[in-house]
Amino acid sequence: MKISLVRLSTKDLATLAQRIISNIQSGKYPVISNHPLTATLQTSYTEYDQVYTKQIYSGKGKDVATADHERDVAYQSESLSQR
């Protein structure tokens, strides 16, 4: 048997969790149906999925851009006065 260690991306881990959860829910493997580890996996994946699938756009783009610009101008003024 060959074992290799590789880094898994968050996306790959999520896919692995989805596959495990679908196997749990299929009922084909009764041994894992009520296992504490699989229950923890399902809970953790549910929390991850809520954050991952959250809508990114907040509607505050102009406010954030204005605040960023004001911060940049203030920082430039401060760094110029220190020279």
PDB file of C-alpha atoms in Angstrom:
ATOM      1  CA  MET A   1       0.000   0.000   0.000  1.00  0.00           C
ATOM      2  CA  LYS A   2       1.338   3.396  -0.945  1.00  0.00           C
ATOM      3  CA  ILE A   3       0.589   6.333   1.349  1.00  0.00           C
ATOM      4  CA  SER A   4       1.282   9.898   0.362  1.00  0.00           C
ATOM      5  CA  LEU A   5       0.633  13.084   2.234  1.00  0.00           C
ATOM      6  CA  VAL A   6      -0.678  16.037   0.287  1.00  0.00           C
ATOM      7  CA  ARG A   7      -2.325  19.300   1.140  1.00  0.00           C
ATOM      8  CA  LEU A   8      -6.030  19.463   0.558  1.00  0.00           C
ATOM      9  CA  SER A   9      -7.694  22.711  -0.337  1.00  0.00           C
ATOM     10  CA  THR A  10     -10.804  23.841   1.496  1.00  0.00           C
ATOM     11  CA  LYS A  11     -12.815  23.009  -1.602  1.00  0.00           C
ATOM     12  CA  ASP A  12     -11.416  19.457  -1.706  1.00  0.00           C
ATOM     13  CA  LEU A  13     -12.186  18.948   1.979  1.00  0.00           C
ATOM     14  CA  ALA A  14     -15.739  20.188   1.421  1.00  0.00           C
ATOM     15  CA  THR A  15     -16.164  17.769  -1.478  1.00  0.00           C
ATOM     16  CA  LEU A  16     -14.863  14.911   0.653  1.00  0.00           C
ATOM     17  CA  ALA A  17     -17.251  15.854   3.458  1.00  0.00           C
ATOM     18  CA  GLN A  18     -20.164  15.989   0.990  1.00  0.00           C
ATOM     19  CA  ARG A  19     -19.351  12.513  -0.308  1.00  0.00           C
ATOM     20  CA  ILE A  20     -19.107  11.087   3.199  1.00  0.00           C
ATOM     21  CA  ILE A  21     -22.400  12.710   4.195  1.00  0.00           C
ATOM     22  CA  SER A  22     -24.147  11.377   1.082  1.00  0.00           C
ATOM     23  CA  ASN A  23     -22.888   7.873   1.947  1.00  0.00           C
ATOM     24  CA  ILE A  24     -24.180   8.282   5.501  1.00  0.00           C
ATOM     25  CA  GLN A  25     -27.599   9.365   4.249  1.00  0.00           C
ATOM     26  CA  SER A  26     -27.824   6.612   1.621  1.00  0.00           C
ATOM     27  CA  GLY A  27     -28.289   3.959   4.293  1.00  0.00           C
ATOM     28  CA  LYS A  28     -25.909   1.550   2.559  1.00  0.00           C
ATOM     29  CA  TYR A  29     -23.506   1.552   5.489  1.00  0.00           C
ATOM     30  CA  PRO A  30     -25.424   1.124   8.762  1.00  0.00           C
ATOM     31  CA  VAL A  31     -22.188   1.130  10.762  1.00  0.00           C
ATOM     32  CA  ILE A  32     -21.672   4.861  10.127  1.00  0.00           C
ATOM     33  CA  SER A  33     -25.302   5.935  10.370  1.00  0.00           C
ATOM     34  CA  ASN A  34     -25.282   6.739  14.081  1.00  0.00           C
ATOM     35  CA  HIS A  35     -21.559   7.161  14.646  1.00  0.00           C
ATOM     36  CA  PRO A  36     -20.518  10.212  16.758  1.00  0.00           C
ATOM     37  CA  LEU A  37     -17.753  11.130  14.303  1.00  0.00           C
ATOM     38  CA  THR A  38     -20.137  11.285  11.355  1.00  0.00           C
ATOM     39  CA  ALA A  39     -22.619  13.320  13.407  1.00  0.00           C
ATOM     40  CA  THR A  40     -19.833  15.813  14.181  1.00  0.00           C
ATOM     41  CA  LEU A  41     -18.847  15.895  10.504  1.00  0.00           C
ATOM     42  CA  GLN A  42     -22.421  16.669   9.464  1.00  0.00           C
ATOM     43  CA  THR A  43     -22.707  19.462  12.040  1.00  0.00           C
ATOM     44  CA  SER A  44     -19.372  20.990  11.053  1.00  0.00           C
ATOM     45  CA  TYR A  45     -20.174  20.785   7.356  1.00  0.00           C
ATOM     46  CA  THR A  46     -23.544  22.472   7.890  1.00  0.00           C
ATOM     47  CA  GLU A  47     -21.816  25.384   9.666  1.00  0.00           C
ATOM     48  CA  TYR A  48     -19.178  25.606   6.904  1.00  0.00           C
ATOM     49  CA  ASP A  49     -21.793  25.495   4.157  1.00  0.00           C
ATOM     50  CA  GLN A  50     -23.765  28.368   5.701  1.00  0.00           C
ATOM     51  CA  VAL A  51     -20.679  30.579   5.647  1.00  0.00           C
ATOM     52  CA  TYR A  52     -19.380  29.395   2.282  1.00  0.00           C
ATOM     53  CA  THR A  53     -22.651  29.871   0.435  1.00  0.00           C
ATOM     54  CA  LYS A  54     -23.356  33.248   2.050  1.00  0.00           C
ATOM     55  CA  GLN A  55     -23.967  36.047  -0.410  1.00  0.00           C
ATOM     56  CA  ILE A  56     -20.795  38.127  -0.703  1.00  0.00           C
ATOM     57  CA  TYR A  57     -22.184  41.438  -1.909  1.00  0.00           C
ATOM     58  CA  SER A  58     -23.369  43.572   0.986  1.00  0.00           C
ATOM     59  CA  GLY A  59     -24.646  46.556  -1.008  1.00  0.00           C
ATOM     60  CA  LYS A  60     -22.176  48.846   0.737  1.00  0.00           C
ATOM     61  CA  GLY A  61     -19.622  48.977  -2.068  1.00  0.00           C
ATOM     62  CA  LYS A  62     -19.680  52.760  -2.502  1.00  0.00           C
ATOM     63  CA  ASP A  63     -19.444  53.396   1.250  1.00  0.00           C
ATOM     64  CA  VAL A  64     -16.513  50.999   1.564  1.00  0.00           C
ATOM     65  CA  ALA A  65     -14.745  52.522  -1.456  1.00  0.00           C
ATOM     66  CA  THR A  66     -15.214  56.028  -0.021  1.00  0.00           C
ATOM     67  CA  ALA A  67     -13.846  54.952   3.366  1.00  0.00           C
ATOM     68  CA  ASP A  68     -10.879  53.249   1.675  1.00  0.00           C
ATOM     69  CA  HIS A  69     -10.134  56.374  -0.341  1.00  0.00           C
ATOM     70  CA  GLU A  70     -10.331  58.616   2.749  1.00  0.00           C
ATOM     71  CA  ARG A  71      -8.010  56.274   4.624  1.00  0.00           C
ATOM     72  CA  ASP A  72      -5.557  56.240   1.702  1.00  0.00           C
ATOM     73  CA  VAL A  73      -5.550  60.041   1.472  1.00  0.00           C
ATOM     74  CA  ALA A  74      -5.012  60.363   5.231  1.00  0.00           C
ATOM     75  CA  TYR A  75      -2.188  57.824   5.148  1.00  0.00           C
ATOM     76  CA  GLN A  76      -0.505  59.553   2.183  1.00  0.00           C
ATOM     77  CA  SER A  77      -0.736  62.937   3.964  1.00  0.00           C
ATOM     78  CA  GLU A  78       0.726  61.437   7.138  1.00  0.00           C
ATOM     79  CA  SER A  79       3.594  59.697   5.353  1.00  0.00           C
ATOM     80  CA  LEU A  80       4.434  62.858   3.366  1.00  0.00           C
ATOM     81  CA  SER A  81       4.563  64.967   6.526  1.00  0.00           C
ATOM     82  CA  GLN A  82       7.014  62.520   8.124  1.00  0.00           C
ATOM     83  CA  ARG A  83       9.583  62.964   5.360  1.00  0.00           C
TER      84      ARG A  83
END
